[in-house]
JSON list of C-alpha atoms in Angstrom, two decimals:
[
{"chain": "Y", "resi": 445, "resn": "MET", "atom": "CA", "xyz": [8.41, -6.60, 29.82]},
{"chain": "Y", "resi": 446, "resn": "PHE", "atom": "CA", "xyz": [10.48, -3.25, 27.64]},
{"chain": "Y", "resi": 447, "resn": "VAL", "atom": "CA", "xyz": [12.64, -6.22, 26.66]},
{"chain": "Y", "resi": 448, "resn": "TRP", "atom": "CA", "xyz": [10.75, -8.19, 25.05]},
{"chain": "Y", "resi": 449, "resn": "THR", "atom": "CA", "xyz": [9.22, -4.98, 23.35]},
{"chain": "Y", "resi": 450, "resn": "LEU", "atom": "CA", "xyz": [12.25, -4.64, 22.02]},
{"chain": "Y", "resi": 451, "resn": "ALA", "atom": "CA", "xyz": [13.50, -8.37, 21.06]},
{"chain": "Y", "resi": 452, "resn": "PHE", "atom": "CA", "xyz": [9.81, -8.02, 19.49]},
{"chain": "Y", "resi": 453, "resn": "LEU", "atom": "CA", "xyz": [10.73, -5.78, 17.41]},
{"chain": "Y", "resi": 454, "resn": "ALA", "atom": "CA", "xyz": [14.08, -6.67, 16.59]},
{"chain": "Y", "resi": 455, "resn": "GLY", "atom": "CA", "xyz": [11.48, -9.86, 15.06]},
{"chain": "Y", "resi": 456, "resn": "CYS", "atom": "CA", "xyz": [9.36, -7.15, 12.71]},
{"chain": "Y", "resi": 457, "resn": "CYS", "atom": "CA", "xyz": [13.17, -5.85, 11.54]},
{"chain": "Y", "resi": 458, "resn": "SER", "atom": "CA", "xyz": [14.09, -9.74, 9.85]},
{"chain": "Y", "resi": 459, "resn": "ILE", "atom": "CA", "xyz": [11.43, -9.35, 7.60]},
{"chain": "Y", "resi": 460, "resn": "LEU", "atom": "CA", "xyz": [14.43, -7.31, 6.31]},
{"chain": "Y", "resi": 461, "resn": "PHE", "atom": "CA", "xyz": [16.79, -10.18, 5.83]},
{"chain": "Y", "resi": 462, "resn": "ILE", "atom": "CA", "xyz": [13.97, -12.89, 4.56]},
{"chain": "Y", "resi": 463, "resn": "PRO", "atom": "CA", "xyz": [15.73, -13.06, 1.47]},
{"chain": "Y", "resi": 464, "resn": "SER", "atom": "CA", "xyz": [11.68, -14.42, -0.39]},
{"chain": "Y", "resi": 465, "resn": "LEU", "atom": "CA", "xyz": [8.43, -15.80, 1.57]},
{"chain": "Y", "resi": 466, "resn": "SER", "atom": "CA", "xyz": [7.52, -17.82, -1.31]},
{"chain": "Y", "resi": 467, "resn": "PHE", "atom": "CA", "xyz": [6.51, -21.23, 0.22]},
{"chain": "Y", "resi": 468, "resn": "ASP", "atom": "CA", "xyz": [3.71, -23.01, 0.45]},
{"chain": "Y", "resi": 469, "resn": "VAL", "atom": "CA", "xyz": [0.54, -22.44, 2.20]},
{"chain": "Y", "resi": 470, "resn": "ILE", "atom": "CA", "xyz": [0.43, -25.37, 4.17]},
{"chain": "Y", "resi": 471, "resn": "ILE", "atom": "CA", "xyz": [4.30, -25.29, 4.58]},
{"chain": "Y", "resi": 472, "resn": "PHE", "atom": "CA", "xyz": [4.80, -21.36, 5.86]},
{"chain": "Y", "resi": 473, "resn": "SER", "atom": "CA", "xyz": [1.47, -21.97, 8.06]},
{"chain": "Y", "resi": 474, "resn": "THR", "atom": "CA", "xyz": [3.35, -24.79, 9.75]},
{"chain": "Y", "resi": 475, "resn": "LEU", "atom": "CA", "xyz": [6.15, -23.44, 10.26]},
{"chain": "Y", "resi": 476, "resn": "CYS", "atom": "CA", "xyz": [4.27, -19.63, 11.38]},
{"chain": "Y", "resi": 477, "resn": "VAL", "atom": "CA", "xyz": [1.84, -22.20, 14.51]},
{"chain": "Y", "resi": 478, "resn": "MET", "atom": "CA", "xyz": [5.10, -23.85, 15.17]},
{"chain": "Y", "resi": 479, "resn": "LEU", "atom": "CA", "xyz": [7.46, -20.62, 16.09]},
{"chain": "Y", "resi": 480, "resn": "ALA", "atom": "CA", "xyz": [4.59, -18.79, 17.77]},
{"chain": "Y", "resi": 481, "resn": "ALA", "atom": "CA", "xyz": [3.87, -21.55, 19.79]},
{"chain": "Y", "resi": 482, "resn": "LEU", "atom": "CA", "xyz": [7.46, -21.67, 21.69]},
{"chain": "Y", "resi": 483, "resn": "GLY", "atom": "CA", "xyz": [7.46, -17.82, 21.53]},
{"chain": "Y", "resi": 484, "resn": "LEU", "atom": "CA", "xyz": [4.56, -17.89, 23.47]},
{"chain": "Y", "resi": 485, "resn": "SER", "atom": "CA", "xyz": [5.44, -20.27, 25.76]},
{"chain": "Y", "resi": 486, "resn": "ILE", "atom": "CA", "xyz": [8.92, -19.02, 26.09]},
{"chain": "Y", "resi": 487, "resn": "THR", "atom": "CA", "xyz": [6.74, -15.89, 26.73]},
{"chain": "Y", "resi": 488, "resn": "VAL", "atom": "CA", "xyz": [5.02, -17.66, 29.78]},
{"chain": "Y", "resi": 489, "resn": "PHE", "atom": "CA", "xyz": [7.24, -19.02, 31.19]},
{"chain": "Y", "resi": 490, "resn": "SER", "atom": "CA", "xyz": [9.71, -16.32, 31.81]},
{"chain": "Y", "resi": 491, "resn": "ILE", "atom": "CA", "xyz": [6.62, -14.19, 33.12]},
{"chain": "Y", "resi": 492, "resn": "LEU", "atom": "CA", "xyz": [5.41, -17.35, 35.63]},
{"chain": "Y", "resi": 493, "resn": "SER", "atom": "CA", "xyz": [8.69, -18.56, 36.04]},
{"chain": "Y", "resi": 494, "resn": "ASP", "atom": "CA", "xyz": [11.55, -17.81, 39.12]},
{"chain": "Y", "resi": 495, "resn": "ARG", "atom": "CA", "xyz": [13.69, -18.44, 37.82]},
{"chain": "Y", "resi": 496, "resn": "PRO", "atom": "CA", "xyz": [17.43, -15.11, 38.15]},
{"chain": "Y", "resi": 497, "resn": "SER", "atom": "CA", "xyz": [16.37, -12.47, 36.60]},
{"chain": "Y", "resi": 498, "resn": "ALA", "atom": "CA", "xyz": [19.19, -12.39, 34.13]},
{"chain": "Y", "resi": 499, "resn": "PHE", "atom": "CA", "xyz": [17.57, -15.72, 32.57]},
{"chain": "Y", "resi": 500, "resn": "LYS", "atom": "CA", "xyz": [14.37, -14.82, 32.22]},
{"chain": "Y", "resi": 501, "resn": "THR", "atom": "CA", "xyz": [15.74, -12.16, 30.50]},
{"chain": "Y", "resi": 502, "resn": "LYS", "atom": "CA", "xyz": [17.22, -14.47, 27.88]},
{"chain": "Y", "resi": 503, "resn": "LEU", "atom": "CA", "xyz": [13.83, -16.30, 27.53]},
{"chain": "Y", "resi": 504, "resn": "LEU", "atom": "CA", "xyz": [11.75, -13.08, 26.82]},
{"chain": "Y", "resi": 505, "resn": "THR", "atom": "CA", "xyz": [14.46, -12.11, 24.34]},
{"chain": "Y", "resi": 506, "resn": "LEU", "atom": "CA", "xyz": [13.92, -15.37, 23.13]},
{"chain": "Y", "resi": 507, "resn": "GLY", "atom": "CA", "xyz": [10.39, -15.13, 22.96]},
{"chain": "Y", "resi": 508, "resn": "GLY", "atom": "CA", "xyz": [9.74, -12.09, 21.82]},
{"chain": "Y", "resi": 509, "resn": "LEU", "atom": "CA", "xyz": [12.38, -12.60, 18.73]},
{"chain": "Y", "resi": 510, "resn": "CYS", "atom": "CA", "xyz": [9.57, -15.46, 17.70]},
{"chain": "Y", "resi": 511, "resn": "LEU", "atom": "CA", "xyz": [6.82, -13.58, 17.87]},
{"chain": "Y", "resi": 512, "resn": "GLY", "atom": "CA", "xyz": [8.36, -10.26, 15.84]},
{"chain": "Y", "resi": 513, "resn": "ILE", "atom": "CA", "xyz": [9.32, -12.54, 13.14]},
{"chain": "Y", "resi": 514, "resn": "VAL", "atom": "CA", "xyz": [6.25, -14.27, 13.11]},
{"chain": "Y", "resi": 515, "resn": "TRP", "atom": "CA", "xyz": [3.89, -11.02, 13.13]},
{"chain": "Y", "resi": 516, "resn": "THR", "atom": "CA", "xyz": [5.63, -9.45, 10.36]},
{"chain": "Y", "resi": 517, "resn": "SER", "atom": "CA", "xyz": [6.36, -12.77, 8.20]},
{"chain": "Y", "resi": 518, "resn": "SER", "atom": "CA", "xyz": [2.56, -13.60, 8.49]},
{"chain": "Y", "resi": 519, "resn": "ASN", "atom": "CA", "xyz": [2.00, -10.25, 7.61]},
{"chain": "Y", "resi": 520, "resn": "ALA", "atom": "CA", "xyz": [3.90, -10.19, 4.81]},
{"chain": "Y", "resi": 521, "resn": "TYR", "atom": "CA", "xyz": [3.81, -13.29, 3.13]},
{"chain": "Y", "resi": 522, "resn": "TRP", "atom": "CA", "xyz": [-0.46, -12.62, 2.94]},
{"chain": "Y", "resi": 523, "resn": "GLN", "atom": "CA", "xyz": [0.12, -9.74, 1.27]},
{"chain": "Y", "resi": 524, "resn": "LEU", "atom": "CA", "xyz": [2.14, -11.76, -0.88]},
{"chain": "Y", "resi": 525, "resn": "GLN", "atom": "CA", "xyz": [-1.15, -13.70, -1.25]},
{"chain": "Y", "resi": 526, "resn": "ARG", "atom": "CA", "xyz": [-3.04, -10.62, -1.63]},
{"chain": "Y", "resi": 527, "resn": "GLN", "atom": "CA", "xyz": [-1.89, -9.98, -5.31]},
{"chain": "Y", "resi": 528, "resn": "ILE", "atom": "CA", "xyz": [-4.18, -10.24, -8.42]},
{"chain": "Y", "resi": 529, "resn": "PRO", "atom": "CA", "xyz": [-2.98, -13.67, -9.32]},
{"chain": "Y", "resi": 530, "resn": "GLU", "atom": "CA", "xyz": [-1.58, -13.88, -13.48]},
{"chain": "Y", "resi": 531, "resn": "PRO", "atom": "CA", "xyz": [-4.23, -15.78, -15.05]},
{"chain": "Y", "resi": 532, "resn": "LEU", "atom": "CA", "xyz": [-6.77, -13.03, -14.21]},
{"chain": "Y", "resi": 533, "resn": "ASN", "atom": "CA", "xyz": [-4.38, -10.60, -15.35]},
{"chain": "Y", "resi": 534, "resn": "ASN", "atom": "CA", "xyz": [-4.45, -9.26, -19.04]},
{"chain": "Y", "resi": 535, "resn": "GLN", "atom": "CA", "xyz": [-7.61, -10.14, -19.03]},
{"chain": "Y", "resi": 536, "resn": "ALA", "atom": "CA", "xyz": [-10.30, -7.88, -19.10]},
{"chain": "Y", "resi": 537, "resn": "HIS", "atom": "CA", "xyz": [-12.83, -7.68, -16.42]},
{"chain": "Y", "resi": 538, "resn": "ILE", "atom": "CA", "xyz": [-16.50, -6.01, -15.07]},
{"chain": "Y", "resi": 539, "resn": "ILE", "atom": "CA", "xyz": [-16.09, -4.13, -11.83]},
{"chain": "Y", "resi": 540, "resn": "ASP", "atom": "CA", "xyz": [-17.90, -2.17, -9.45]},
{"chain": "Y", "resi": 541, "resn": "ALA", "atom": "CA", "xyz": [-15.22, 0.35, -7.04]},
{"chain": "Y", "resi": 542, "resn": "GLU", "atom": "CA", "xyz": [-15.14, 2.59, -5.23]},
{"chain": "Y", "resi": 543, "resn": "VAL", "atom": "CA", "xyz": [-12.31, 5.17, -5.40]},
{"chain": "Y", "resi": 544, "resn": "ILE", "atom": "CA", "xyz": [-10.10, 4.91, -2.09]},
{"chain": "Y", "resi": 545, "resn": "GLY", "atom": "CA", "xyz": [-7.60, 7.55, -3.12]},
{"chain": "Y", "resi": 546, "resn": "LEU", "atom": "CA", "xyz": [-7.84, 11.09, -4.36]},
{"chain": "Y", "resi": 547, "resn": "PRO", "atom": "CA", "xyz": [-6.44, 10.25, -8.24]},
{"chain": "Y", "resi": 548, "resn": "ALA", "atom": "CA", "xyz": [-3.49, 12.16, -8.84]},
{"chain": "Y", "resi": 549, "resn": "ILE", "atom": "CA", "xyz": [-4.67, 14.00, -12.63]},
{"chain": "Y", "resi": 550, "resn": "TYR", "atom": "CA", "xyz": [-1.36, 14.59, -15.20]},
{"chain": "Y", "resi": 551, "resn": "PRO", "atom": "CA", "xyz": [-2.03, 15.47, -18.97]},
{"chain": "Y", "resi": 552, "resn": "GLU", "atom": "CA", "xyz": [-2.16, 12.67, -20.75]},
{"chain": "Y", "resi": 553, "resn": "TYR", "atom": "CA", "xyz": [-4.02, 10.33, -18.02]},
{"chain": "Y", "resi": 554, "resn": "CYS", "atom": "CA", "xyz": [-6.03, 9.99, -14.54]},
{"chain": "Y", "resi": 555, "resn": "GLN", "atom": "CA", "xyz": [-4.19, 7.63, -11.61]},
{"chain": "Y", "resi": 556, "resn": "PHE", "atom": "CA", "xyz": [-5.69, 5.87, -9.06]},
{"chain": "Y", "resi": 557, "resn": "THR", "atom": "CA", "xyz": [-6.63, 4.01, -6.40]},
{"chain": "Y", "resi": 558, "resn": "ALA", "atom": "CA", "xyz": [-10.10, 1.71, -5.84]},
{"chain": "Y", "resi": 559, "resn": "GLN", "atom": "CA", "xyz": [-11.61, -1.62, -3.96]},
{"chain": "Y", "resi": 560, "resn": "ILE", "atom": "CA", "xyz": [-13.34, -3.38, -5.51]},
{"chain": "Y", "resi": 561, "resn": "GLN", "atom": "CA", "xyz": [-16.43, -3.96, -4.44]},
{"chain": "Y", "resi": 562, "resn": "GLN", "atom": "CA", "xyz": [-17.96, -6.53, -7.19]},
{"chain": "Y", "resi": 563, "resn": "ALA", "atom": "CA", "xyz": [-16.72, -8.42, -9.23]},
{"chain": "Y", "resi": 564, "resn": "ASN", "atom": "CA", "xyz": [-17.14, -11.18, -12.24]},
{"chain": "Y", "resi": 565, "resn": "GLU", "atom": "CA", "xyz": [-14.79, -13.29, -10.69]},
{"chain": "Y", "resi": 566, "resn": "VAL", "atom": "CA", "xyz": [-14.67, -13.68, -6.57]},
{"chain": "Y", "resi": 567, "resn": "THR", "atom": "CA", "xyz": [-11.23, -13.75, -6.34]},
{"chain": "Y", "resi": 568, "resn": "LEU", "atom": "CA", "xyz": [-11.03, -9.88, -7.21]},
{"chain": "Y", "resi": 569, "resn": "LEU", "atom": "CA", "xyz": [-13.54, -9.23, -4.20]},
{"chain": "Y", "resi": 570, "resn": "GLY", "atom": "CA", "xyz": [-12.35, -7.20, -2.27]},
{"chain": "Y", "resi": 571, "resn": "ARG", "atom": "CA", "xyz": [-9.03, -6.12, -3.45]},
{"chain": "Y", "resi": 572, "resn": "VAL", "atom": "CA", "xyz": [-7.02, -2.57, -4.58]},
{"chain": "Y", "resi": 573, "resn": "LEU", "atom": "CA", "xyz": [-6.03, -1.57, -7.36]},
{"chain": "Y", "resi": 574, "resn": "ARG", "atom": "CA", "xyz": [-4.11, 0.94, -8.91]},
{"chain": "Y", "resi": 575, "resn": "LEU", "atom": "CA", "xyz": [-5.20, 1.79, -11.79]},
{"chain": "Y", "resi": 576, "resn": "LYS", "atom": "CA", "xyz": [-5.12, 4.56, -15.45]},
{"chain": "Y", "resi": 577, "resn": "PHE", "atom": "CA", "xyz": [-7.57, 6.11, -17.18]},
{"chain": "Y", "resi": 578, "resn": "TYR", "atom": "CA", "xyz": [-6.30, 7.59, -19.71]},
{"chain": "Y", "resi": 579, "resn": "GLN", "atom": "CA", "xyz": [-7.97, 10.15, -21.07]},
{"chain": "Y", "resi": 580, "resn": "SER", "atom": "CA", "xyz": [-7.81, 14.28, -20.54]},
{"chain": "Y", "resi": 581, "resn": "GLU", "atom": "CA", "xyz": [-10.32, 14.55, -18.22]},
{"chain": "Y", "resi": 582, "resn": "CYS", "atom": "CA", "xyz": [-10.60, 13.13, -14.43]},
{"chain": "Y", "resi": 583, "resn": "PRO", "atom": "CA", "xyz": [-14.09, 12.06, -14.17]},
{"chain": "Y", "resi": 584, "resn": "PHE", "atom": "CA", "xyz": [-13.44, 9.84, -11.18]},
{"chain": "Y", "resi": 585, "resn": "GLU", "atom": "CA", "xyz": [-13.78, 11.94, -6.86]},
{"chain": "Y", "resi": 586, "resn": "LEU", "atom": "CA", "xyz": [-12.64, 10.61, -4.05]},
{"chain": "Y", "resi": 587, "resn": "GLY", "atom": "CA", "xyz": [-15.16, 8.07, -2.30]},
{"chain": "Y", "resi": 588, "resn": "GLU", "atom": "CA", "xyz": [-17.14, 7.92, -5.60]},
{"chain": "Y", "resi": 589, "resn": "VAL", "atom": "CA", "xyz": [-18.22, 4.23, -6.83]},
{"chain": "Y", "resi": 590, "resn": "TRP", "atom": "CA", "xyz": [-18.30, 3.09, -10.64]},
{"chain": "Y", "resi": 591, "resn": "GLN", "atom": "CA", "xyz": [-18.64, 0.67, -12.42]},
{"chain": "Y", "resi": 592, "resn": "MET", "atom": "CA", "xyz": [-15.73, 0.30, -15.40]},
{"chain": "Y", "resi": 593, "resn": "GLN", "atom": "CA", "xyz": [-14.35, -2.43, -16.69]},
{"chain": "Y", "resi": 594, "resn": "ILE", "atom": "CA", "xyz": [-10.71, -2.68, -16.52]},
{"chain": "Y", "resi": 595, "resn": "LYS", "atom": "CA", "xyz": [-7.87, -4.84, -17.97]},
{"chain": "Y", "resi": 596, "resn": "LEU", "atom": "CA", "xyz": [-5.13, -5.73, -15.90]},
{"chain": "Y", "resi": 597, "resn": "LYS", "atom": "CA", "xyz": [-2.05, -5.98, -15.97]},
{"chain": "Y", "resi": 598, "resn": "PRO", "atom": "CA", "xyz": [1.29, -8.05, -13.54]},
{"chain": "Y", "resi": 599, "resn": "ILE", "atom": "CA", "xyz": [2.86, -5.71, -11.09]},
{"chain": "Y", "resi": 600, "resn": "HIS", "atom": "CA", "xyz": [6.19, -5.61, -12.76]},
{"chain": "Y", "resi": 601, "resn": "GLY", "atom": "CA", "xyz": [9.02, -2.78, -12.44]},
{"chain": "Y", "resi": 602, "resn": "PRO", "atom": "CA", "xyz": [11.39, -2.65, -15.06]},
{"chain": "Y", "resi": 603, "resn": "ILE", "atom": "CA", "xyz": [14.77, -4.70, -14.84]},
{"chain": "Y", "resi": 604, "resn": "ASN", "atom": "CA", "xyz": [16.57, -2.07, -12.90]},
{"chain": "Y", "resi": 605, "resn": "MET", "atom": "CA", "xyz": [19.10, -2.25, -9.67]},
{"chain": "Y", "resi": 606, "resn": "ALA", "atom": "CA", "xyz": [19.38, 1.73, -9.39]},
{"chain": "Y", "resi": 607, "resn": "GLY", "atom": "CA", "xyz": [15.67, 2.37, -10.39]},
{"chain": "Y", "resi": 608, "resn": "PHE", "atom": "CA", "xyz": [12.76, 3.00, -8.71]},
{"chain": "Y", "resi": 609, "resn": "ASP", "atom": "CA", "xyz": [11.01, -0.60, -7.19]},
{"chain": "Y", "resi": 610, "resn": "LEU", "atom": "CA", "xyz": [7.58, -0.61, -8.99]},
{"chain": "Y", "resi": 611, "resn": "GLU", "atom": "CA", "xyz": [6.41, -4.57, -7.06]},
{"chain": "Y", "resi": 612, "resn": "ARG", "atom": "CA", "xyz": [8.05, -2.97, -3.48]},
{"chain": "Y", "resi": 613, "resn": "PHE", "atom": "CA", "xyz": [5.95, 0.62, -3.73]},
{"chain": "Y", "resi": 614, "resn": "TYR", "atom": "CA", "xyz": [2.86, -1.55, -4.52]},
{"chain": "Y", "resi": 615, "resn": "PHE", "atom": "CA", "xyz": [3.88, -4.04, -1.58]},
{"chain": "Y", "resi": 616, "resn": "GLU", "atom": "CA", "xyz": [3.99, -1.18, 1.26]},
{"chain": "Y", "resi": 617, "resn": "GLN", "atom": "CA", "xyz": [0.89, 0.79, -0.06]},
{"chain": "Y", "resi": 618, "resn": "GLY", "atom": "CA", "xyz": [-0.79, -2.27, -0.22]},
{"chain": "Y", "resi": 619, "resn": "ILE", "atom": "CA", "xyz": [-1.87, -2.61, -3.68]},
{"chain": "Y", "resi": 620, "resn": "ASP", "atom": "CA", "xyz": [-3.30, -6.11, -4.48]},
{"chain": "Y", "resi": 621, "resn": "GLY", "atom": "CA", "xyz": [-3.04, -5.12, -8.80]},
{"chain": "Y", "resi": 622, "resn": "ARG", "atom": "CA", "xyz": [-3.21, -2.28, -11.90]},
{"chain": "Y", "resi": 623, "resn": "GLY", "atom": "CA", "xyz": [-3.95, -1.93, -14.65]},
{"chain": "Y", "resi": 624, "resn": "TYR", "atom": "CA", "xyz": [-6.25, 1.03, -16.37]},
{"chain": "Y", "resi": 625, "resn": "VAL", "atom": "CA", "xyz": [-10.20, 1.49, -16.75]},
{"chain": "Y", "resi": 626, "resn": "ARG", "atom": "CA", "xyz": [-11.56, 1.03, -20.82]},
{"chain": "Y", "resi": 627, "resn": "ASP", "atom": "CA", "xyz": [-13.76, 3.95, -21.37]},
{"chain": "Y", "resi": 628, "resn": "ASP", "atom": "CA", "xyz": [-16.37, 2.03, -23.24]},
{"chain": "Y", "resi": 629, "resn": "PHE", "atom": "CA", "xyz": [-18.17, 1.32, -20.51]},
{"chain": "Y", "resi": 630, "resn": "LEU", "atom": "CA", "xyz": [-18.04, 3.84, -17.36]},
{"chain": "Y", "resi": 631, "resn": "GLU", "atom": "CA", "xyz": [-20.42, 4.36, -15.36]},
{"chain": "Y", "resi": 632, "resn": "LEU", "atom": "CA", "xyz": [-22.10, 6.11, -12.01]},
{"chain": "Y", "resi": 633, "resn": "LYS", "atom": "CA", "xyz": [-22.92, 4.67, -9.04]},
{"chain": "Y", "resi": 634, "resn": "SER", "atom": "CA", "xyz": [-23.06, 6.60, -5.79]},
{"chain": "Y", "resi": 635, "resn": "GLN", "atom": "CA", "xyz": [-21.36, 9.88, -4.82]},
{"chain": "Y", "resi": 636, "resn": "ALA", "atom": "CA", "xyz": [-19.15, 10.07, -1.67]},
{"chain": "Y", "resi": 637, "resn": "THR", "atom": "CA", "xyz": [-20.86, 9.88, 1.32]},
{"chain": "Y", "resi": 638, "resn": "ASN", "atom": "CA", "xyz": [-18.03, 9.80, 3.63]},
{"chain": "Y", "resi": 639, "resn": "PRO", "atom": "CA", "xyz": [-17.25, 13.59, 5.52]},
{"chain": "Y", "resi": 640, "resn": "ILE", "atom": "CA", "xyz": [-13.68, 13.06, 5.67]},
{"chain": "Y", "resi": 641, "resn": "HIS", "atom": "CA", "xyz": [-13.75, 12.67, 1.48]},
{"chain": "Y", "resi": 642, "resn": "GLN", "atom": "CA", "xyz": [-15.77, 14.88, 0.67]},
{"chain": "Y", "resi": 643, "resn": "PHE", "atom": "CA", "xyz": [-14.17, 16.87, 2.51]},
{"chain": "Y", "resi": 644, "resn": "ARG", "atom": "CA", "xyz": [-10.37, 16.44, 1.16]},
{"chain": "Y", "resi": 645, "resn": "GLN", "atom": "CA", "xyz": [-11.68, 16.35, -2.44]},
{"chain": "Y", "resi": 646, "resn": "THR", "atom": "CA", "xyz": [-13.67, 19.33, -1.88]},
{"chain": "Y", "resi": 647, "resn": "THR", "atom": "CA", "xyz": [-10.16, 20.99, -0.92]},
{"chain": "Y", "resi": 648, "resn": "ARG", "atom": "CA", "xyz": [-8.35, 19.29, -3.91]},
{"chain": "Y", "resi": 649, "resn": "ASP", "atom": "CA", "xyz": [-10.11, 21.23, -5.79]},
{"chain": "Y", "resi": 650, "resn": "HIS", "atom": "CA", "xyz": [-10.44, 24.43, -4.79]},
{"chain": "Y", "resi": 651, "resn": "LEU", "atom": "CA", "xyz": [-6.81, 24.25, -4.20]},
{"chain": "Y", "resi": 652, "resn": "ASN", "atom": "CA", "xyz": [-5.77, 23.52, -7.88]},
{"chain": "Y", "resi": 653, "resn": "HIS", "atom": "CA", "xyz": [-6.32, 27.40, -9.42]},
{"chain": "Y", "resi": 654, "resn": "LEU", "atom": "CA", "xyz": [-3.43, 28.37, -7.06]},
{"chain": "Y", "resi": 655, "resn": "ASN", "atom": "CA", "xyz": [0.26, 28.25, -8.53]},
{"chain": "Y", "resi": 656, "resn": "ASN", "atom": "CA", "xyz": [1.41, 26.29, -5.07]},
{"chain": "Y", "resi": 657, "resn": "ALA", "atom": "CA", "xyz": [-1.46, 23.87, -5.29]},
{"chain": "Y", "resi": 658, "resn": "GLY", "atom": "CA", "xyz": [0.74, 20.40, -4.62]},
{"chain": "Y", "resi": 659, "resn": "ILE", "atom": "CA", "xyz": [2.34, 23.26, -1.86]},
{"chain": "Y", "resi": 660, "resn": "PHE", "atom": "CA", "xyz": [-1.02, 23.33, -0.08]},
{"chain": "Y", "resi": 661, "resn": "GLN", "atom": "CA", "xyz": [-2.95, 20.06, -0.51]},
{"chain": "Y", "resi": 662, "resn": "ALA", "atom": "CA", "xyz": [0.79, 18.59, 0.54]},
{"chain": "Y", "resi": 663, "resn": "LEU", "atom": "CA", "xyz": [0.08, 20.24, 4.25]},
{"chain": "Y", "resi": 664, "resn": "LEU", "atom": "CA", "xyz": [-3.43, 20.46, 4.36]},
{"chain": "Y", "resi": 665, "resn": "ILE", "atom": "CA", "xyz": [-4.59, 17.20, 3.26]},
{"chain": "Y", "resi": 666, "resn": "GLY", "atom": "CA", "xyz": [-1.63, 15.01, 1.89]},
{"chain": "Y", "resi": 667, "resn": "GLU", "atom": "CA", "xyz": [-2.00, 14.46, -1.04]},
{"chain": "Y", "resi": 668, "resn": "LYS", "atom": "CA", "xyz": [1.60, 15.08, -2.33]},
{"chain": "Y", "resi": 669, "resn": "SER", "atom": "CA", "xyz": [0.89, 14.21, -6.02]},
{"chain": "Y", "resi": 670, "resn": "SER", "atom": "CA", "xyz": [1.00, 17.96, -7.76]},
{"chain": "Y", "resi": 671, "resn": "ILE", "atom": "CA", "xyz": [3.78, 18.30, -6.32]},
{"chain": "Y", "resi": 672, "resn": "THR", "atom": "CA", "xyz": [5.79, 19.90, -9.46]},
{"chain": "Y", "resi": 673, "resn": "GLN", "atom": "CA", "xyz": [10.03, 18.07, -9.71]},
{"chain": "Y", "resi": 674, "resn": "PRO", "atom": "CA", "xyz": [10.87, 22.09, -9.40]},
{"chain": "Y", "resi": 675, "resn": "GLN", "atom": "CA", "xyz": [9.26, 22.15, -6.30]},
{"chain": "Y", "resi": 676, "resn": "LYS", "atom": "CA", "xyz": [10.39, 18.76, -5.32]},
{"chain": "Y", "resi": 677, "resn": "GLU", "atom": "CA", "xyz": [14.26, 19.70, -6.34]},
{"chain": "Y", "resi": 678, "resn": "LEU", "atom": "CA", "xyz": [13.78, 22.54, -4.08]},
{"chain": "Y", "resi": 679, "resn": "LEU", "atom": "CA", "xyz": [12.30, 21.58, -0.87]},
{"chain": "Y", "resi": 680, "resn": "LEU", "atom": "CA", "xyz": [15.33, 18.28, -1.58]},
{"chain": "Y", "resi": 681, "resn": "PHE", "atom": "CA", "xyz": [16.73, 22.01, -1.39]},
{"chain": "Y", "resi": 682, "resn": "PHE", "atom": "CA", "xyz": [16.44, 23.80, 1.82]},
{"chain": "Y", "resi": 683, "resn": "LYS", "atom": "CA", "xyz": [16.12, 19.90, 3.48]},
{"chain": "Y", "resi": 684, "resn": "ARG", "atom": "CA", "xyz": [19.93, 19.84, 3.52]},
{"chain": "Y", "resi": 685, "resn": "PRO", "atom": "CA", "xyz": [22.32, 20.44, 6.16]},
{"chain": "Y", "resi": 686, "resn": "MET", "atom": "CA", "xyz": [23.18, 24.78, 5.57]},
{"chain": "Y", "resi": 687, "resn": "ASP", "atom": "CA", "xyz": [26.86, 23.39, 5.16]},
{"chain": "Y", "resi": 688, "resn": "SER", "atom": "CA", "xyz": [25.99, 21.54, 2.04]},
{"chain": "Y", "resi": 689, "resn": "ARG", "atom": "CA", "xyz": [24.52, 24.41, 0.31]},
{"chain": "Y", "resi": 690, "resn": "LEU", "atom": "CA", "xyz": [27.52, 25.88, 0.02]}
]
């Protein structure tokens, strides 16, 4: 099965060479079912068959490759389908959402990740959003549930091949939409009850007054948003090989 595993991983990597997944859901589902059936049948046949080992290796390779393509493509496709549809963008919505990531605090605003629990639109239920709150103080803490009014925006980055790929970043993070919170409708529904969330939030708050707070937060709780740009450049400098530093 080692050969099958390698072939499966190679099939998973095929997503890097697929230019687009903008298929109709029926067409895509049909293709995935056919390819999955082919991969499963070939894999089972190769295991149960008494053919020569070289022939079985080829069958296992083909079966694992087919299933790897189906696994990665289907996950990527449904992740794209979860993104907020265009009719709901550029509109205001009232939602109840749980803060599922430590807020990143900046001088003019804070930014956090939240998962919708209740909404005026059924389509939004369960979606994960990246939200900004344009105030000098951030009231949100990890694990809290807030009722808020938000304005959604499409996930579009700048058209610059050399710049930061915002759409790819949101896709990798499993974020379905973005927007900002209006401060005229904001109400705390419940405090954090998860002990891990409470620990991470308390630890971050206690480390905030230290000079190298961002470094300590990254090491202790995996929160990297407070690392300053000079600190990032210094860490990159020490990451380089010794010869390139001279």
